[in-house]
Structure formats: structure tokens, C-alpha cells
Amino acid sequence: MTQQGQASRVLLAIRVNATPARAFAAFTEEIGQWWRPNGLFEFRRGRSGVLSFEPGSNGRLIETYEDGTIFVIGEVRLWEPPRRLVVAWRQESFSPDQSTELHVRFEEAGEQTRVTVEHFGWDTIPQRHAARHGFPLGAFQLRFAEWWQVMLRNLRDRA
Amino acid sequence: METPTFTSSVHYQDPKAALAWLENAFGFEVTMAIDGPPEAPAMCHYEMSVGGRGRIMIGGQWEETVKSPKSLGGANTQVVHVMLTGDLDAHCERARAAGARILAEPADEFYGDRRYRVADLEGHRWSFSVHVRDVSRSEAEAALGQPIVAKDWP
């Protein structure tokens, strides 16, 4: 990401009772089961579906809706099981030059694995943009962080 | 790691340096990090835990009335106490090696904990303890030289 995008990092980390390999698998293969849509962070306005990864370094993160249509959230930029994952992250309302990026790390912590999620780039999305809902950056980041915290606890309960 | 009922928020002149220091000296882990914008780095929000347990918030001097001890001649208005598991003396040595100022060396307390007190890089005071043995009410009363009227002991 650009230096600009670095300025708005949102990081969350949690320990899970699993190996890095199991945590990576739970994160990628089972994202549809632990992910919960949030009205503030819809990929497409007024719609919510099920998330899934098309695995591999040429893979994608997609949302699938009840009618079978999909929205591509972003392409995989780094796929290094069981350690690291980087995927682009955009909402439908982003212009072609707007994007955020999700970085995930899986590190051994004794008997557990520390899962760290870092999201970069929200400062590249203007406050007046629909995706920001008019929130100042700090408030927006906190809402986003709290939502990710809930997601990671769901992941922990599955892993 | 459910959200604890009590959470202390500890403020630093340089919160990012504090995060690295607390990780290195005390073994804390970052669980949430929101960096402030480039023009207002004090508008940040960080949270840490110990081995996946508990929560402490780390912040900057985001307004005039929020100060680090470093900005107050070393004055503290609170001490954060942390209950650890494992080897307290090793924890103390790790902190010492990282440049922490040890205010009270590890010692066994009458109520059954082993404890030490320490100041961090900006002068915040912390106390760490590990429970090492259960102490009966009568033994604690003998150690104190007075009755304990609390309904619950320990």
C-alpha cells in the first residue's frame, strides 16, 4: 500500500487454540461460516451474502448472493499457507483507483496460534464517500476494529 | 478473551514506542491497533493483553488533561496491577533486562502472592504478581495482627 494507506492501519489480533495450519484453513476455507455481514460495511448497498475464498495465489475473495450472483471483493495478492495472506478489499461504491488491503498473519504462540489481521487504506476513502458513512476516520476505524474483533472471536470459536 | 469489566487506559507521550517497550519488557501482546492520522498521531487507540488474557488500553496525550507521568515529573495517579501465571522472577528479570526500573524486588506477600513493582519507560507504575500458595483466614490474621472482618477470604 501507499504511505498514505499505512497511516490508517487497523490491527486486531487474537489467540486461537489451534495450529497455524488449522487457523489458516479455518480463516480461508470456512470464512462463510464465521463471517457476519455488517450494515456499516456492506460490499454492495443493501445486500449481504456469503463470503468465500477461491484459494491460491491467483484466487479471489468473493461474496455470493441468494440469486447466485457474485461480487469480487478483491484478488489474492499473497497466499502463503499457513503463515500469511494478503487480499485486496473493495466495496462496490469504490472508484477504480480506490482500494483497501487486508493482511493476515498466523504465528505460533506456545500451544496456540496468534491470528493478526491488519487492514490498510481507509484514509484513501474520503469521509464524504458512501463507504465511510460520513464518519471521521478515527471513529470509522474504531467501528471497523470492533466489528473485526467480533469476527475474530467467531473464528476462534471455530478453529 | 471476553471483554473484561474493568479496563485501565494508560497514556504516553510516545504510545508507539510504549507498545514496543511493553511487548519487549512485560511480554504484552497487541490485540487492537488504530494508528492516528499523520497530522494527529495522538488520536490513536491501542489495546494489549497478556497471553491472550485481560486488556489494557494504551493511548497518547490526546488532550490537555491527559498526561503521561513523564509530563508530570514522574507523578502517578494509578498503579496497574497484573495477575500473571508462571515464573514471576523470570518476568522481573526480563523487565530489568529491557531497562525497566524495578521499584520493589520480587517478594512473597502474606496473602499468598509473590509480587514485584516496576516503572516503565515513561514512569507509569505497574505491579505484577503470581499466586503461589493459599493462605487461610487465621494465618492471614496472625500475619496482620488483627482480625479480617471481610465476609469472603481470600
PDB file of C-alpha atoms in Angstrom, chain A residues 6-15 109 112 114 123 137-138 141-143 145-146 149 153 156-157, chain B residues 1-3 16 19 23 29-38 43 45-47 49-52 55:
ATOM      1  CA  GLN A   6      -0.230   2.953   6.017  1.00  0.00           C
ATOM      2  CA  ALA A   7      -1.410   5.867   8.119  1.00  0.00           C
ATOM      3  CA  SER A   8      -4.829   4.366   8.730  1.00  0.00           C
ATOM      4  CA  ARG A   9      -3.841   0.863   9.804  1.00  0.00           C
ATOM      5  CA  VAL A  10      -6.429  -1.035  11.823  1.00  0.00           C
ATOM      6  CA  LEU A  11      -4.916  -4.083  13.552  1.00  0.00           C
ATOM      7  CA  LEU A  12      -6.663  -6.822  15.521  1.00  0.00           C
ATOM      8  CA  ALA A  13      -5.099  -9.940  16.989  1.00  0.00           C
ATOM      9  CA  ILE A  14      -6.438 -12.944  18.870  1.00  0.00           C
ATOM     10  CA  ARG A  15      -5.098 -16.274  20.111  1.00  0.00           C
ATOM     11  CA  ALA A 109       2.290 -18.684  20.366  1.00  0.00           C
ATOM     12  CA  GLN A 112      -1.780 -21.582  20.408  1.00  0.00           C
ATOM     13  CA  ARG A 114      -1.839 -15.772  17.151  1.00  0.00           C
ATOM     14  CA  ASP A 123      -7.706   7.058   4.730  1.00  0.00           C
ATOM     15  CA  LEU A 137     -11.525   8.433  10.221  1.00  0.00           C
ATOM     16  CA  GLY A 138     -10.861   7.614  13.891  1.00  0.00           C
ATOM     17  CA  GLN A 141     -11.660   2.807  12.247  1.00  0.00           C
ATOM     18  CA  LEU A 142     -12.892   2.042  15.765  1.00  0.00           C
ATOM     19  CA  ARG A 143     -16.248   0.764  14.472  1.00  0.00           C
ATOM     20  CA  ALA A 145     -11.990  -2.664  14.549  1.00  0.00           C
ATOM     21  CA  GLU A 146     -14.817  -3.607  16.911  1.00  0.00           C
ATOM     22  CA  GLN A 149     -12.972  -8.229  16.913  1.00  0.00           C
ATOM     23  CA  ARG A 153     -13.945 -14.293  18.222  1.00  0.00           C
ATOM     24  CA  ARG A 156     -11.584 -18.527  17.467  1.00  0.00           C
ATOM     25  CA  ASP A 157     -14.697 -20.450  18.487  1.00  0.00           C
TER      26      ASP A 157
ATOM     27  CA  MET B   1     -10.810 -13.407  25.901  1.00  0.00           C
ATOM     28  CA  GLU B   2     -14.191 -11.849  26.626  1.00  0.00           C
ATOM     29  CA  THR B   3     -14.156  -8.120  27.271  1.00  0.00           C
ATOM     30  CA  LYS B  16       4.007   3.607  19.617  1.00  0.00           C
ATOM     31  CA  LEU B  19       3.758  -0.580  22.630  1.00  0.00           C
ATOM     32  CA  GLU B  23       5.888  -6.102  24.449  1.00  0.00           C
ATOM     33  CA  GLU B  29       0.692  -8.544  23.020  1.00  0.00           C
ATOM     34  CA  VAL B  30      -1.098  -6.000  20.852  1.00  0.00           C
ATOM     35  CA  THR B  31      -4.730  -7.045  20.337  1.00  0.00           C
ATOM     36  CA  MET B  32      -6.012  -3.857  18.686  1.00  0.00           C
ATOM     37  CA  ALA B  33      -4.157  -1.024  16.996  1.00  0.00           C
ATOM     38  CA  ILE B  34      -5.646   2.023  15.342  1.00  0.00           C
ATOM     39  CA  ASP B  35      -2.981   4.499  14.317  1.00  0.00           C
ATOM     40  CA  GLY B  36      -3.899   8.153  14.411  1.00  0.00           C
ATOM     41  CA  PRO B  37      -3.770  10.194  11.200  1.00  0.00           C
ATOM     42  CA  PRO B  38      -0.331  11.629  10.246  1.00  0.00           C
ATOM     43  CA  MET B  43      -5.534  10.316  18.146  1.00  0.00           C
ATOM     44  CA  HIS B  45      -6.084   3.682  20.126  1.00  0.00           C
ATOM     45  CA  TYR B  46      -4.221   0.551  21.159  1.00  0.00           C
ATOM     46  CA  GLU B  47      -5.128  -2.464  23.277  1.00  0.00           C
ATOM     47  CA  SER B  49      -3.318  -8.454  26.554  1.00  0.00           C
ATOM     48  CA  VAL B  50      -1.105 -10.869  28.473  1.00  0.00           C
ATOM     49  CA  GLY B  51      -1.046 -14.325  26.919  1.00  0.00           C
ATOM     50  CA  GLY B  52      -4.484 -13.740  25.458  1.00  0.00           C
ATOM     51  CA  ARG B  55      -6.980  -5.968  28.403  1.00  0.00           C
TER      52      ARG B  55
END
